[in-house]
mmCIF file of C-alpha atoms in Angstrom:
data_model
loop_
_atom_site.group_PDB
_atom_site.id
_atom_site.type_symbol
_atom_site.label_atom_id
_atom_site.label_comp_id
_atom_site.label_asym_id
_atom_site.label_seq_id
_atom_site.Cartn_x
_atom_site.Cartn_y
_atom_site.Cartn_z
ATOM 1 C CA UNK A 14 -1.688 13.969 47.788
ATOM 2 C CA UNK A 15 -1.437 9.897 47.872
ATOM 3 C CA UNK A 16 -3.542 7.492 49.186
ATOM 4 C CA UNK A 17 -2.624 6.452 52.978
ATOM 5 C CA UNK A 18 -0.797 3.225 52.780
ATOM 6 C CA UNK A 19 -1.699 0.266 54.736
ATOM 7 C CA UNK A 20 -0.129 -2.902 56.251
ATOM 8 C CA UNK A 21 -2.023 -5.709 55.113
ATOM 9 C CA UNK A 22 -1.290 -8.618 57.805
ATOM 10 C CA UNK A 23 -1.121 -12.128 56.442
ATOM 11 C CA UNK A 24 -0.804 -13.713 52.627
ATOM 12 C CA UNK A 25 -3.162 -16.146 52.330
ATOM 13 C CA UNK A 26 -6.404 -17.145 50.386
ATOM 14 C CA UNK A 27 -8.236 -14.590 52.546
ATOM 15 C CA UNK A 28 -5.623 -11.930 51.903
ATOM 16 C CA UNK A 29 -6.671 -11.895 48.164
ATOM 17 C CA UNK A 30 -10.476 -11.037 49.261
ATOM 18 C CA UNK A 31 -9.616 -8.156 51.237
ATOM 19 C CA UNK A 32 -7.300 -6.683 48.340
ATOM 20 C CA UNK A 33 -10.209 -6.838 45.792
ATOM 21 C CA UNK A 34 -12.245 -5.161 48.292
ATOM 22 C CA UNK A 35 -10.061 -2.422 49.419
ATOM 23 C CA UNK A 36 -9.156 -1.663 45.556
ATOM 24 C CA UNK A 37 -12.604 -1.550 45.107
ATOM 25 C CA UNK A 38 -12.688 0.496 48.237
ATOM 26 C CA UNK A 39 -10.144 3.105 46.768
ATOM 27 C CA UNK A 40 -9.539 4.675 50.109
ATOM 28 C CA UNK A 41 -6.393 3.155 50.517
ATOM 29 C CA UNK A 42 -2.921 1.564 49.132
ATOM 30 C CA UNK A 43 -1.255 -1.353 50.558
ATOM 31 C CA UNK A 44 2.187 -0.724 52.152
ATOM 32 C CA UNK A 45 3.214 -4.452 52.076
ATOM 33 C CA UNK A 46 1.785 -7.998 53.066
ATOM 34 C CA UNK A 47 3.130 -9.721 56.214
ATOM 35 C CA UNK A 48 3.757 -13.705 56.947
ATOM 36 C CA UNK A 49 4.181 -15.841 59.540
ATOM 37 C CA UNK A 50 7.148 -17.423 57.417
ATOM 38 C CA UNK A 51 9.785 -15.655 57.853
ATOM 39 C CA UNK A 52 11.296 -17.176 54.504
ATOM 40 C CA UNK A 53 9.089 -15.663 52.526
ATOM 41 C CA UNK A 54 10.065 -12.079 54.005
ATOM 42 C CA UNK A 55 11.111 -10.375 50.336
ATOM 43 C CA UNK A 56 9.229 -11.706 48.093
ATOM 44 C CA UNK A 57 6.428 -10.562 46.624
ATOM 45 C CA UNK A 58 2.403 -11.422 47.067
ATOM 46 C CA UNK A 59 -0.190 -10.250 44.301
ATOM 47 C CA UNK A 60 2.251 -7.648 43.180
ATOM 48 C CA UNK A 61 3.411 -6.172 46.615
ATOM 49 C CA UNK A 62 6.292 -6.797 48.650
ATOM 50 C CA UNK A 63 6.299 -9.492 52.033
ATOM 51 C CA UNK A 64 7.531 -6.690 54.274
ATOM 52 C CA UNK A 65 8.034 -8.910 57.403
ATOM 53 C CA UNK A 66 6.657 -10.911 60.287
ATOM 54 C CA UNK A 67 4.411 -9.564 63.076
ATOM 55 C CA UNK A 68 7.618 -9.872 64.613
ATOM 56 C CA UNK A 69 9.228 -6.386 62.369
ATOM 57 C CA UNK A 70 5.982 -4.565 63.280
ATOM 58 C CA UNK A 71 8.307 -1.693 64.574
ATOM 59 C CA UNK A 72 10.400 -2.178 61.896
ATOM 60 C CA UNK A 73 7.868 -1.961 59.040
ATOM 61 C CA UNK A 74 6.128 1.024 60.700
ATOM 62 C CA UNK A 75 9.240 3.017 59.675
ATOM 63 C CA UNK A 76 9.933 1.478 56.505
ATOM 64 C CA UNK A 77 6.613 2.292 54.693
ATOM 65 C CA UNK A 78 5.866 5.390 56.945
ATOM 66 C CA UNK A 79 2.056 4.221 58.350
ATOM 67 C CA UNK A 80 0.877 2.756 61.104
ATOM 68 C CA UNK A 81 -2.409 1.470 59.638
ATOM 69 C CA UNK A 82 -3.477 -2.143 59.260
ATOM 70 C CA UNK A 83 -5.881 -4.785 58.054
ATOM 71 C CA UNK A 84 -5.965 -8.312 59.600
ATOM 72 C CA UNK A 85 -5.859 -10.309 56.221
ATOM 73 C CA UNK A 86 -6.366 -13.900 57.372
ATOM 74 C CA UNK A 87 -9.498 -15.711 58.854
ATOM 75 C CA UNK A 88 -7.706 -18.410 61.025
ATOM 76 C CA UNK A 89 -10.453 -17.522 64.142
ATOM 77 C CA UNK A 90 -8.103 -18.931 66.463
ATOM 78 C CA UNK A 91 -5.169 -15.970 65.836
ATOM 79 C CA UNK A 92 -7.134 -13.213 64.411
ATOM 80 C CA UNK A 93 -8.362 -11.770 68.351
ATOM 81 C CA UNK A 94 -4.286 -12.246 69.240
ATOM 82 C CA UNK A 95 -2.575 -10.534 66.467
ATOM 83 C CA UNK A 96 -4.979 -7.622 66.042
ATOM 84 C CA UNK A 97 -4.810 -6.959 69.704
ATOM 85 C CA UNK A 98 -0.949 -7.270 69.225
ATOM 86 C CA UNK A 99 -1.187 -4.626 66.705
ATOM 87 C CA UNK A 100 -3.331 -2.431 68.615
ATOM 88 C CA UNK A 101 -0.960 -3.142 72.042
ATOM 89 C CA UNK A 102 2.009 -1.644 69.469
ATOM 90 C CA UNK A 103 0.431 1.834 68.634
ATOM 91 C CA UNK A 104 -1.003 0.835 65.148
ATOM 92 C CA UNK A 105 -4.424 1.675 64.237
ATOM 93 C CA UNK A 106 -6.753 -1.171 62.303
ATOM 94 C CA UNK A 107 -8.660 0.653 59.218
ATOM 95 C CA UNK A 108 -12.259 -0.323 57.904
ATOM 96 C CA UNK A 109 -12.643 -1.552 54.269
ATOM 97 C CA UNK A 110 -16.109 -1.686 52.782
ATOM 98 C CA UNK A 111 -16.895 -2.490 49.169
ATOM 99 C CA UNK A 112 -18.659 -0.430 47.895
ATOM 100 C CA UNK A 113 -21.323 -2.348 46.553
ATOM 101 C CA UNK A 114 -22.762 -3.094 49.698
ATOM 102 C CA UNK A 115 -25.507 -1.621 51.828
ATOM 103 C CA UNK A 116 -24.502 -0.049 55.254
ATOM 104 C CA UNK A 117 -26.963 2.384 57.420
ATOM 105 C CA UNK A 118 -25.837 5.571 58.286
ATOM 106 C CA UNK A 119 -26.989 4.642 61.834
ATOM 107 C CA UNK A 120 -25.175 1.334 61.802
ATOM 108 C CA UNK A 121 -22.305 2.042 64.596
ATOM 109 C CA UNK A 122 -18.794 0.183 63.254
ATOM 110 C CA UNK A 123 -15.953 -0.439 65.166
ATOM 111 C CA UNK A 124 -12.247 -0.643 64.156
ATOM 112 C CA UNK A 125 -10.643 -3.565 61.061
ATOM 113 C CA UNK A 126 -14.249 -4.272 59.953
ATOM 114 C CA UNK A 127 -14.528 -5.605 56.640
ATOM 115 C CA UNK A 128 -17.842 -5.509 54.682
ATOM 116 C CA UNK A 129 -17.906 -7.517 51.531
ATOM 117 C CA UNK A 130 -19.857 -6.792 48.140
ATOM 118 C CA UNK A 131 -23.485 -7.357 48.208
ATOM 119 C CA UNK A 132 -23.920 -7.329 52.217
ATOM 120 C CA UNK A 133 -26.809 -5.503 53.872
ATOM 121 C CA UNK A 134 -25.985 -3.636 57.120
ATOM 122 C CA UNK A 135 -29.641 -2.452 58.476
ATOM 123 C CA UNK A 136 -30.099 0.010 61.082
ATOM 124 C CA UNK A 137 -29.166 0.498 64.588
ATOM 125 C CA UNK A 138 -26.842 -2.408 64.555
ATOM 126 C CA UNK A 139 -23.407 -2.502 66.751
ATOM 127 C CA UNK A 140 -20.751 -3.538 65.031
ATOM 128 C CA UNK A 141 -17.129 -4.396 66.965
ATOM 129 C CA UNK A 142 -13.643 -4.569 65.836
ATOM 130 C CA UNK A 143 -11.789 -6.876 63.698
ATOM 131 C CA UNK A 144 -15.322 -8.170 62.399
ATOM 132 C CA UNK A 145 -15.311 -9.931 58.672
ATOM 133 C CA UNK A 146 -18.839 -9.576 57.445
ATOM 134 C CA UNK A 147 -18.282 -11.603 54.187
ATOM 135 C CA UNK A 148 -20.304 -11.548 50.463
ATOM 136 C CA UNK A 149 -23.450 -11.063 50.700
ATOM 137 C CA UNK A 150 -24.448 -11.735 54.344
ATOM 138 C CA UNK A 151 -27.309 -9.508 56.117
ATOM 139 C CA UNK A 152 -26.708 -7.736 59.507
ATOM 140 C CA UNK A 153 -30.316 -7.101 60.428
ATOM 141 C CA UNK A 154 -31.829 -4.125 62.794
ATOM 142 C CA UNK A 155 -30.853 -4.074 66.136
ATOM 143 C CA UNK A 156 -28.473 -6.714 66.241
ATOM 144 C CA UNK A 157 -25.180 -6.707 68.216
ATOM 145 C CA UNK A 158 -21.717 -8.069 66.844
ATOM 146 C CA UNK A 159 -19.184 -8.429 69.300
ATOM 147 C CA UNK A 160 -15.248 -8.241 68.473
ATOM 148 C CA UNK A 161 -13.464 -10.986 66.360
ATOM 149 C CA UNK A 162 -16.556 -12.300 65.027
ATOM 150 C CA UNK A 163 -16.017 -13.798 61.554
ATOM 151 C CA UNK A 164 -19.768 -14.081 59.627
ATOM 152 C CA UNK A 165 -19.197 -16.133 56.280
ATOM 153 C CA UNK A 166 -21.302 -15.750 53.100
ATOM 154 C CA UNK A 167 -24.776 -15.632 52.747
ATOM 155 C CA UNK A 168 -25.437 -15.349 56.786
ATOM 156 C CA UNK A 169 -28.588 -13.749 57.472
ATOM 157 C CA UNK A 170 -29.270 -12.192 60.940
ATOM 158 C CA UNK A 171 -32.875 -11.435 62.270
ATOM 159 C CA UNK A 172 -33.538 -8.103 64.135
ATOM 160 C CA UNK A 173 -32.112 -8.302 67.324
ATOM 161 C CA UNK A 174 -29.557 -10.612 67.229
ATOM 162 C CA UNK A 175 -26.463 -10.543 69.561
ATOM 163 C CA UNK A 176 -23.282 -12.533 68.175
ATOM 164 C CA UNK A 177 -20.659 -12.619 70.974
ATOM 165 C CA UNK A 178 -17.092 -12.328 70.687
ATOM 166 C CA UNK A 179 -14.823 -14.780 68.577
ATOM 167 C CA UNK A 180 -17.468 -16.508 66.975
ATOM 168 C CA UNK A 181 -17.649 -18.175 63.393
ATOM 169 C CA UNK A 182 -20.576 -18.579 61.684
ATOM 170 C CA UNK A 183 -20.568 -20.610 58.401
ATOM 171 C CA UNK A 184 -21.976 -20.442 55.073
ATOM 172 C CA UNK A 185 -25.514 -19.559 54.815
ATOM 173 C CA UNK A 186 -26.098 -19.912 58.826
ATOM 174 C CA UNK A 187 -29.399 -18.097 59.952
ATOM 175 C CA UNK A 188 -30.132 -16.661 63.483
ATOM 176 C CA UNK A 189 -33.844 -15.821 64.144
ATOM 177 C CA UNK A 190 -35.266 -13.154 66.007
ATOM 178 C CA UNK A 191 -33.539 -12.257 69.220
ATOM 179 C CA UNK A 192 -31.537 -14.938 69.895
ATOM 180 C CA UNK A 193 -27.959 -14.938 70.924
ATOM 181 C CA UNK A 194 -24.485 -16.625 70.375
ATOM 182 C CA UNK A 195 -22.511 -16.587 72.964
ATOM 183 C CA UNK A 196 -18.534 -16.367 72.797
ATOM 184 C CA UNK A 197 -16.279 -18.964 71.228
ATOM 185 C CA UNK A 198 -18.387 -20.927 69.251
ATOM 186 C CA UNK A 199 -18.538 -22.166 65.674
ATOM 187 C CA UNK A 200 -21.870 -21.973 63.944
ATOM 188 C CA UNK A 201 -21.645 -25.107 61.064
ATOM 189 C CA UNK A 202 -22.983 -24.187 57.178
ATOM 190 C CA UNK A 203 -26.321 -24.046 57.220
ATOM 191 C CA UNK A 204 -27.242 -24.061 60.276
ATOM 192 C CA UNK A 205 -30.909 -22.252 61.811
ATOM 193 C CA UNK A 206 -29.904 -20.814 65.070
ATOM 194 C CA UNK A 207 -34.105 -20.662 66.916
ATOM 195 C CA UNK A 208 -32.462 -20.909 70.442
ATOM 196 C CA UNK A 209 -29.731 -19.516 72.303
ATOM 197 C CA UNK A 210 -26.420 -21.184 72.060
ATOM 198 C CA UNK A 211 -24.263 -20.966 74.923
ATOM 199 C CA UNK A 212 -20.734 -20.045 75.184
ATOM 200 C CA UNK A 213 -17.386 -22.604 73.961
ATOM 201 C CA UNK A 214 -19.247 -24.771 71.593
ATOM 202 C CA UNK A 215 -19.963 -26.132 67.857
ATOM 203 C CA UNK A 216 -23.370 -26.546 66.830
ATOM 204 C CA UNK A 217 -24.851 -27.191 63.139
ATOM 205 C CA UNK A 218 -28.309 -28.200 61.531
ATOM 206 C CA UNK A 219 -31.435 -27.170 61.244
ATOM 207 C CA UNK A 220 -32.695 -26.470 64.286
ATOM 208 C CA UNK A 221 -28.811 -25.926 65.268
ATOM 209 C CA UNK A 222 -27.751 -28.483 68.051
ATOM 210 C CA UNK A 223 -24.796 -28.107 70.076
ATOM 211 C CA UNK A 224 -22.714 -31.183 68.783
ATOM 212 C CA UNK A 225 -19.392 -30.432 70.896
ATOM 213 C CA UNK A 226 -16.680 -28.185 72.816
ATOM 214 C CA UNK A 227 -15.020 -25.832 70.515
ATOM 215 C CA UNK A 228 -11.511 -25.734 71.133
ATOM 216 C CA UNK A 229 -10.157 -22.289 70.412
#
C-alpha cells in the first residue's frame, strides 16, 4: 500500500523546507503544491505539479483523492486564515517532524506542526496547531505554544514559557523562565525576552523592549 498523499499549500522559499523535511519524514507523499497565482496553476514546483489555488480546494480534494494538508508558507499574517480555511472545508492538517530531532513522548502536539532537524521538544510541553518550530530551536519543559505561532531557528525557550497565538519569534530569540508572549507580536533576532510582553506588539534587544504596534 502507498504512502497517503498530501496537499502541500503554498510554493515558496518555505515550501522547499517543509519538502526536505517531510521526505526525510517518509510518512507521506505530496499530492501537489498550491499558489496564490493562479497563472502558475499547471506548472510544476520541485518536481510536483501546481494543482490550484486555495480557491480549487474542493476541486483538488477529488483530483488527488486526500484531504490532508500542510501550510507551506510562513507569511504570519495569512498562515492563521488559510489553515482555518482548510480546516472550515473538511480537510485535515498533518504533522511533519524530521526525524533528527528530539520530541518527548509526553510532549502534547496539535494539528500542521512542523518540527525541524536538530530541535529539542522537552517534556510536558503543549504544543497547538499550525505551529513551525524551525532548525534547531528548543521547546523547553512546561512551556505552552499557542496556535499559529511561527518559532525561527535557534530559539530557545526556558521551562515554563507560554507563547500566545500568532506570534513570531526571530532568529536566536530567548525567553527565560516563566515568562509569557502574549498574542500578535513579533519577537526581533536576538532578542532576550526577561519580562512579559504584552499582546499586538514588536519588541527586540537584549533585554527585549517593546519598540512598536505590530500590525497583523
Amino acid at each position: 500500500m502507498g504512502k497517503e498523499k498530501i496537499v502541500l499549500v503554498g510554493n515558496g522559499q518555505h515550501a522547499r523546507v517543509v519538502l526536505y523535511n517531510l521526505k526525510m519524514q517518509g510518512l507521506y507523499d505530496v499530492a501537489c503544491f498550491t499558489t496564490h497565482d493562479s497563472e502558475l496553476v499547471g506548472s510544476v514546483y520541485e518536481g510536483y505539479e501546481i494543482g490550484g489555488t486555495d480557491a480549487d480546494i474542493d476541486m483538488l480534494r477529488e483530483k488527488y483523492h486526500t484531504n490532508k494538508f500542510f501550510i507551506a508558507f510562513g507569511d504570519m499574517k495569512k498562515r492563521k486564515k488559510v489553515y482555518e480555511y482548510y480546516v472550515s472545508k473538511g480537510w485535515e492538517a498533518v504533522n511533519i517532524i524530521h526525524p533528527d530531532a528530539v520530541v518527548s513522548d509526553e510532549a502534547l502536539l496539535g494539528k500542521g506542526v512542523l518540527i525541524e532537524c536538530g530541535c529539542l521538544i522537552t517534556p510536558n510541553p503543549v504544543i497547538g496547531n499550525n505551529v513551525v518550530v524551525n532548525t534547531g530551536s528548543q521547546v523547553n519543559h512546561d512551556n505552552i505554544i499557542e496556535d499559529h505561532v511561527y518559532i525561527a531557528s535557534g530559539v530557545i525557550l526556558s521551562g515554563g514559557v507560554t507563547i500566545r497565538e500568532n506570534t513570531l519569534l526571530d532568529d536566536g530569540v530567548i525567553v527565560t523562565l516563566g515568562h509569557t508572549v502574549e498574542k500578535n507580536c513579533l519577537i526581533g533576532a536576538g532578542a532576550v525576552v526577561t519580562k512579559d510582553i504584552p499582546e499586538n506588539v514588536i519588541a527586540y534587544g537584549s533585554p527585549a523592549k517593546m519598540i512598536r504596534d505590530n500590525d497583523y
